[in-house]
PDB file of C-alpha atoms in Angstrom:
ATOM      1  CA  MET A   1       7.305  12.370  22.937  1.00 43.00           C
ATOM      2  CA  SER A   2       7.913  10.123  20.007  1.00 76.00           C
ATOM      3  CA  PHE A   3       5.255  10.164  17.318  1.00 78.00           C
ATOM      4  CA  HIS A   4       5.229   6.377  17.189  1.00 73.00           C
ATOM      5  CA  GLY A   5       4.420   6.029  20.898  1.00 75.00           C
ATOM      6  CA  GLY A   6       1.781   8.741  20.723  1.00 78.00           C
ATOM      7  CA  PHE A   7       0.283   7.071  17.684  1.00 78.00           C
ATOM      8  CA  LEU A   8       0.012   3.759  19.525  1.00 81.00           C
ATOM      9  CA  GLY A   9      -1.773   5.548  22.376  1.00 84.00           C
ATOM     10  CA  VAL A  10      -4.240   7.115  19.938  1.00 82.00           C
ATOM     11  CA  VAL A  11      -4.910   3.728  18.335  1.00 80.00           C
ATOM     12  CA  ILE A  12      -5.637   2.128  21.719  1.00 88.00           C
ATOM     13  CA  GLY A  13      -7.747   5.054  22.935  1.00 86.00           C
ATOM     14  CA  GLY A  14      -9.543   5.308  19.597  1.00 82.00           C
ATOM     15  CA  ALA A  15     -10.294   1.585  19.566  1.00 83.00           C
ATOM     16  CA  LEU A  16     -11.782   1.770  23.059  1.00 89.00           C
ATOM     17  CA  PHE A  17     -13.876   4.814  22.122  1.00 88.00           C
ATOM     18  CA  CYS A  18     -15.111   3.200  18.909  1.00 81.00           C
ATOM     19  CA  TRP A  19     -15.933  -0.067  20.693  1.00 90.00           C
ATOM     20  CA  ARG A  20     -17.861   1.744  23.436  1.00 91.00           C
ATOM     21  CA  HIS A  21     -19.871   3.847  20.979  1.00 90.00           C
ATOM     22  CA  GLY A  22     -20.380   1.240  18.248  1.00 89.00           C
ATOM     23  CA  ILE A  23     -18.302   3.080  15.632  1.00 86.00           C
ATOM     24  CA  ALA A  24     -16.278   1.216  12.997  1.00 86.00           C
ATOM     25  CA  MET A  25     -12.593   1.759  13.815  1.00 87.00           C
ATOM     26  CA  VAL A  26     -11.530   1.877  10.159  1.00 87.00           C
ATOM     27  CA  GLN A  27     -13.961   4.718   9.424  1.00 88.00           C
ATOM     28  CA  ALA A  28     -12.833   6.655  12.485  1.00 90.00           C
ATOM     29  CA  GLY A  29      -9.228   5.993  11.463  1.00 92.00           C
ATOM     30  CA  ASP A  30      -9.851   7.512   8.042  1.00 94.00           C
ATOM     31  CA  LEU A  31     -11.158  10.719   9.613  1.00 92.00           C
ATOM     32  CA  MET A  32      -8.287  10.811  12.107  1.00 93.00           C
ATOM     33  CA  ALA A  33      -5.773  10.359   9.283  1.00 94.00           C
ATOM     34  CA  LEU A  34      -7.183  13.420   7.520  1.00 94.00           C
ATOM     35  CA  CYS A  35      -6.831  15.473  10.705  1.00 93.00           C
ATOM     36  CA  THR A  36      -3.378  14.229  11.666  1.00 93.00           C
ATOM     37  CA  ALA A  37      -1.399  15.514   8.674  1.00 94.00           C
ATOM     38  CA  PRO A  38      -2.050  19.219   9.422  1.00 95.00           C
ATOM     39  CA  GLY A  39      -1.129  18.559  13.058  1.00 93.00           C
ATOM     40  CA  LEU A  40       2.158  17.027  11.937  1.00 94.00           C
ATOM     41  CA  LEU A  41       2.833  20.052   9.727  1.00 96.00           C
ATOM     42  CA  PHE A  42       2.418  22.516  12.586  1.00 95.00           C
ATOM     43  CA  GLY A  43       4.138  20.244  15.102  1.00 93.00           C
ATOM     44  CA  ARG A  44       7.266  19.947  12.958  1.00 95.00           C
ATOM     45  CA  LEU A  45       7.276  23.704  12.335  1.00 96.00           C
ATOM     46  CA  ALA A  46       7.181  24.134  16.127  1.00 95.00           C
ATOM     47  CA  ASN A  47      10.130  21.710  16.407  1.00 94.00           C
ATOM     48  CA  PHE A  48      12.053  23.968  14.008  1.00 95.00           C
ATOM     49  CA  ILE A  49      11.132  27.159  15.882  1.00 95.00           C
ATOM     50  CA  ASN A  50      12.129  25.532  19.183  1.00 93.00           C
ATOM     51  CA  ALA A  51      15.437  24.327  17.641  1.00 91.00           C
ATOM     52  CA  GLU A  52      14.799  20.708  18.603  1.00 90.00           C
ATOM     53  CA  LEU A  53      15.073  17.426  16.699  1.00 88.00           C
ATOM     54  CA  TRP A  54      17.586  18.952  14.273  1.00 89.00           C
ATOM     55  CA  GLY A  55      19.361  17.116  11.517  1.00 92.00           C
ATOM     56  CA  ARG A  56      22.830  15.766  10.910  1.00 91.00           C
ATOM     57  CA  PRO A  57      25.714  18.141  10.143  1.00 90.00           C
ATOM     58  CA  SER A  58      25.601  19.522   6.615  1.00 91.00           C
ATOM     59  CA  ASP A  59      27.450  21.971   4.401  1.00 89.00           C
ATOM     60  CA  LEU A  60      24.469  22.543   2.088  1.00 93.00           C
ATOM     61  CA  PRO A  61      23.451  26.173   1.486  1.00 94.00           C
ATOM     62  CA  TRP A  62      20.125  25.747   3.340  1.00 95.00           C
ATOM     63  CA  ALA A  63      21.714  24.127   6.404  1.00 93.00           C
ATOM     64  CA  VAL A  64      20.904  25.915   9.657  1.00 93.00           C
ATOM     65  CA  VAL A  65      23.078  26.742  12.664  1.00 92.00           C
ATOM     66  CA  PHE A  66      20.950  25.845  15.696  1.00 90.00           C
ATOM     67  CA  PRO A  67      21.646  27.278  19.157  1.00 88.00           C
ATOM     68  CA  GLY A  68      22.928  25.166  22.009  1.00 81.00           C
ATOM     69  CA  PRO A  69      26.053  23.154  22.767  1.00 78.00           C
ATOM     70  CA  HIS A  70      24.691  19.821  21.501  1.00 75.00           C
ATOM     71  CA  ALA A  71      23.619  21.245  18.136  1.00 75.00           C
ATOM     72  CA  ALA A  72      26.976  23.017  17.819  1.00 74.00           C
ATOM     73  CA  ALA A  73      28.942  19.788  18.343  1.00 78.00           C
ATOM     74  CA  CYS A  74      30.126  18.475  14.994  1.00 79.00           C
ATOM     75  CA  PRO A  75      32.588  15.740  14.086  1.00 76.00           C
ATOM     76  CA  PRO A  76      36.252  16.619  14.598  1.00 76.00           C
ATOM     77  CA  GLY A  77      37.682  18.560  11.685  1.00 76.00           C
ATOM     78  CA  TRP A  78      34.323  20.022  10.627  1.00 78.00           C
ATOM     79  CA  PRO A  79      35.040  23.331   8.850  1.00 79.00           C
ATOM     80  CA  GLY A  80      33.491  26.412  10.452  1.00 78.00           C
ATOM     81  CA  GLU A  81      30.224  26.515  12.348  1.00 83.00           C
ATOM     82  CA  CYS A  82      28.239  23.325  12.679  1.00 87.00           C
ATOM     83  CA  ALA A  83      25.290  23.844  10.367  1.00 91.00           C
ATOM     84  CA  ARG A  84      22.698  21.080  10.237  1.00 92.00           C
ATOM     85  CA  HIS A  85      19.945  19.771   7.999  1.00 95.00           C
ATOM     86  CA  PRO A  86      16.632  21.407   8.953  1.00 97.00           C
ATOM     87  CA  SER A  87      15.093  17.930   9.180  1.00 96.00           C
ATOM     88  CA  GLN A  88      12.062  19.356  10.981  1.00 96.00           C
ATOM     89  CA  LEU A  89      11.190  21.271   7.802  1.00 97.00           C
ATOM     90  CA  TYR A  90      11.732  18.169   5.671  1.00 98.00           C
ATOM     91  CA  GLU A  91       9.271  16.329   7.912  1.00 96.00           C
ATOM     92  CA  ALA A  92       6.802  19.227   7.928  1.00 97.00           C
ATOM     93  CA  GLY A  93       6.810  19.221   4.137  1.00 97.00           C
ATOM     94  CA  LEU A  94       6.570  15.457   3.634  1.00 97.00           C
ATOM     95  CA  GLU A  95       4.508  14.256   6.614  1.00 95.00           C
ATOM     96  CA  GLY A  96       2.345  17.340   6.899  1.00 95.00           C
ATOM     97  CA  LEU A  97       1.931  19.142   3.604  1.00 97.00           C
ATOM     98  CA  VAL A  98       2.482  16.453   0.947  1.00 98.00           C
ATOM     99  CA  LEU A  99       0.779  13.648   2.876  1.00 98.00           C
ATOM    100  CA  GLY A 100      -2.090  15.958   3.836  1.00 97.00           C
ATOM    101  CA  LEU A 101      -2.651  16.991   0.223  1.00 98.00           C
ATOM    102  CA  VAL A 102      -2.541  13.369  -0.974  1.00 98.00           C
ATOM    103  CA  LEU A 103      -5.055  12.316   1.685  1.00 97.00           C
ATOM    104  CA  ALA A 104      -7.374  15.241   0.900  1.00 97.00           C
ATOM    105  CA  TRP A 105      -7.198  14.488  -2.831  1.00 98.00           C
ATOM    106  CA  LEU A 106      -7.969  10.804  -2.279  1.00 97.00           C
ATOM    107  CA  ALA A 107     -10.789  11.607   0.145  1.00 95.00           C
ATOM    108  CA  TYR A 108     -12.534  14.387  -1.747  1.00 94.00           C
ATOM    109  CA  ARG A 109     -11.571  13.902  -5.391  1.00 94.00           C
ATOM    110  CA  ARG A 110     -11.338  10.122  -5.590  1.00 93.00           C
ATOM    111  CA  GLY A 111     -14.069   9.213  -3.087  1.00 90.00           C
ATOM    112  CA  TRP A 112     -11.876   7.124  -0.783  1.00 91.00           C
ATOM    113  CA  LEU A 113     -13.858   8.208   2.285  1.00 88.00           C
ATOM    114  CA  GLY A 114     -16.375   5.646   1.050  1.00 89.00           C
ATOM    115  CA  THR A 115     -13.716   2.915   1.213  1.00 92.00           C
ATOM    116  CA  PRO A 116     -13.215   2.344   4.971  1.00 93.00           C
ATOM    117  CA  GLY A 117      -9.594   1.830   5.949  1.00 94.00           C
ATOM    118  CA  ALA A 118      -8.039   3.019   2.695  1.00 95.00           C
ATOM    119  CA  LEU A 119      -7.118   6.505   3.926  1.00 96.00           C
ATOM    120  CA  THR A 120      -5.770   5.087   7.170  1.00 96.00           C
ATOM    121  CA  GLY A 121      -3.582   2.751   5.127  1.00 97.00           C
ATOM    122  CA  VAL A 122      -2.328   5.560   2.896  1.00 98.00           C
ATOM    123  CA  PHE A 123      -1.563   7.645   5.985  1.00 97.00           C
ATOM    124  CA  LEU A 124       0.414   4.806   7.577  1.00 96.00           C
ATOM    125  CA  MET A 125       2.381   4.150   4.392  1.00 98.00           C
ATOM    126  CA  GLY A 126       2.955   7.852   3.714  1.00 98.00           C
ATOM    127  CA  TYR A 127       4.069   8.653   7.242  1.00 96.00           C
ATOM    128  CA  GLY A 128       6.221   5.532   7.469  1.00 96.00           C
ATOM    129  CA  ALA A 129       7.940   6.234   4.153  1.00 97.00           C
ATOM    130  CA  ALA A 130       8.445   9.947   4.876  1.00 97.00           C
ATOM    131  CA  ARG A 131       9.828   9.313   8.351  1.00 95.00           C
ATOM    132  CA  ALA A 132      12.134   6.518   7.179  1.00 94.00           C
ATOM    133  CA  PHE A 133      13.483   8.811   4.431  1.00 96.00           C
ATOM    134  CA  VAL A 134      13.992  11.856   6.664  1.00 96.00           C
ATOM    135  CA  GLU A 135      15.829   9.712   9.219  1.00 93.00           C
ATOM    136  CA  PHE A 136      18.787   9.737   6.812  1.00 91.00           C
ATOM    137  CA  PHE A 137      19.083  13.492   7.500  1.00 94.00           C
ATOM    138  CA  ARG A 138      17.969  13.613  11.134  1.00 92.00           C
ATOM    139  CA  GLN A 139      20.437  13.505  14.035  1.00 88.00           C
ATOM    140  CA  ALA A 140      20.392  10.035  15.575  1.00 83.00           C
ATOM    141  CA  ASP A 141      19.446   9.345  19.178  1.00 80.00           C
ATOM    142  CA  PRO A 142      22.553  10.164  21.256  1.00 78.00           C
ATOM    143  CA  GLN A 143      22.416   6.965  23.321  1.00 81.00           C
ATOM    144  CA  PHE A 144      23.207   4.944  20.183  1.00 79.00           C
ATOM    145  CA  ILE A 145      26.195   7.026  19.037  1.00 79.00           C
ATOM    146  CA  THR A 146      29.503   5.347  19.859  1.00 79.00           C
ATOM    147  CA  ALA A 147      33.007   5.316  18.421  1.00 78.00           C
ATOM    148  CA  ALA A 148      32.153   2.092  16.582  1.00 78.00           C
ATOM    149  CA  ASN A 149      28.712   3.411  15.521  1.00 77.00           C
ATOM    150  CA  PRO A 150      29.188   7.155  14.838  1.00 76.00           C
ATOM    151  CA  GLU A 151      25.928   7.432  12.877  1.00 78.00           C
ATOM    152  CA  GLY A 152      23.943   6.193  15.870  1.00 78.00           C
ATOM    153  CA  TYR A 153      22.099   3.375  14.165  1.00 81.00           C
ATOM    154  CA  ARG A 154      19.838   1.273  16.376  1.00 82.00           C
ATOM    155  CA  VAL A 155      20.640  -1.745  14.238  1.00 80.00           C
ATOM    156  CA  PHE A 156      24.210  -1.383  12.994  1.00 76.00           C
ATOM    157  CA  LEU A 157      24.842  -3.395   9.844  1.00 76.00           C
ATOM    158  CA  GLY A 158      28.481  -2.349   9.442  1.00 70.00           C
ATOM    159  CA  ALA A 159      30.402  -0.184   6.984  1.00 72.00           C
ATOM    160  CA  GLY A 160      28.261   2.901   7.627  1.00 71.00           C
ATOM    161  CA  TRP A 161      24.949   1.104   7.111  1.00 80.00           C
ATOM    162  CA  GLY A 162      22.139   0.577   9.556  1.00 84.00           C
ATOM    163  CA  LEU A 163      18.643   1.486  10.649  1.00 88.00           C
ATOM    164  CA  THR A 164      17.674   4.177  13.127  1.00 88.00           C
ATOM    165  CA  THR A 165      14.976   3.774  15.749  1.00 87.00           C
ATOM    166  CA  GLY A 166      12.604   5.884  13.646  1.00 89.00           C
ATOM    167  CA  GLN A 167      13.174   3.683  10.610  1.00 92.00           C
ATOM    168  CA  LEU A 168      12.609   0.487  12.598  1.00 91.00           C
ATOM    169  CA  LEU A 169       9.367   1.836  14.063  1.00 91.00           C
ATOM    170  CA  SER A 170       8.194   2.958  10.618  1.00 93.00           C
ATOM    171  CA  LEU A 171       8.542  -0.493   9.029  1.00 94.00           C
ATOM    172  CA  PRO A 172       5.421  -1.929  10.731  1.00 94.00           C
ATOM    173  CA  MET A 173       3.497   1.209   9.756  1.00 94.00           C
ATOM    174  CA  LEU A 174       4.392   0.609   6.109  1.00 96.00           C
ATOM    175  CA  ALA A 175       3.355  -3.049   6.273  1.00 97.00           C
ATOM    176  CA  ILE A 176       0.077  -2.428   8.118  1.00 96.00           C
ATOM    177  CA  GLY A 177      -0.725   0.495   5.815  1.00 97.00           C
ATOM    178  CA  LEU A 178      -0.206  -1.624   2.720  1.00 97.00           C
ATOM    179  CA  TRP A 179      -2.390  -4.379   4.183  1.00 97.00           C
ATOM    180  CA  LEU A 180      -5.164  -1.868   4.992  1.00 96.00           C
ATOM    181  CA  VAL A 181      -5.149  -0.375   1.486  1.00 96.00           C
ATOM    182  CA  ILE A 182      -5.210  -3.787  -0.204  1.00 96.00           C
ATOM    183  CA  ARG A 183      -7.978  -4.973   2.127  1.00 95.00           C
ATOM    184  CA  ALA A 184     -10.052  -1.824   1.642  1.00 93.00           C
ATOM    185  CA  ARG A 185      -9.695  -1.791  -2.137  1.00 88.00           C
ATOM    186  CA  ARG A 186     -10.669  -5.479  -2.392  1.00 91.00           C
ATOM    187  CA  ARG A 187     -13.825  -4.788  -0.403  1.00 85.00           C
ATOM    188  CA  ALA A 188     -14.711  -1.737  -2.503  1.00 72.00           C
TER     189      ALA A 188
END
C-alpha cells in the first residue's frame, strides 16, 4: 500500500473520529504525527528486510544486491551484478529517524504541542520533502518505464527530467504542511 493513500485514509477516519467525539482535529493530528515517524522508521526497515521497494541501480560502495529477477534487471551494459540504492534505508533515516527527532524536539523542547496544527504541518513538510528527495534514488513504478521514458517518470519533462508519482503526491503535502505551520504560528 502506498503511504499517500494510507495517509488519506487516516485523515478521513481521524476526522470522523474527532468529529464524533468532539476532539479538535489539529490537536489529534499533532499527536498522530509524533507517533507516525517511528512507524515509518520500522516500516521502511521491514521493506529493506523484505527486499521490496528497492532503489535505482548504483555502483556506490553501499549499494545492495537484492534477490529476485526484477531487482537483478539492470540497464543493458551494466557492469557486474545489479546493485541498487538501499532507498528503504534512506527513507527510514529521513522519514523515520530524522523527522521523528525533529518532531520530538519541537514538541518537548520548544513547546509546539501547545500550538495546535504546527507539528502536523512540520510532519507533512518533512515527509513530503524526504519522500520527494528519496524518489531520485528509488526505482520508479514499472508501469511508467518505457523506451522513451527509461526513468519511469509519471510526468516526463524531457531530456531525463520529470516527476515520479511519489514526488507528485508529496507536493500537496508540502503545501498543506506549510499552510498549517504558518496558520498555527500566527495563532500562537
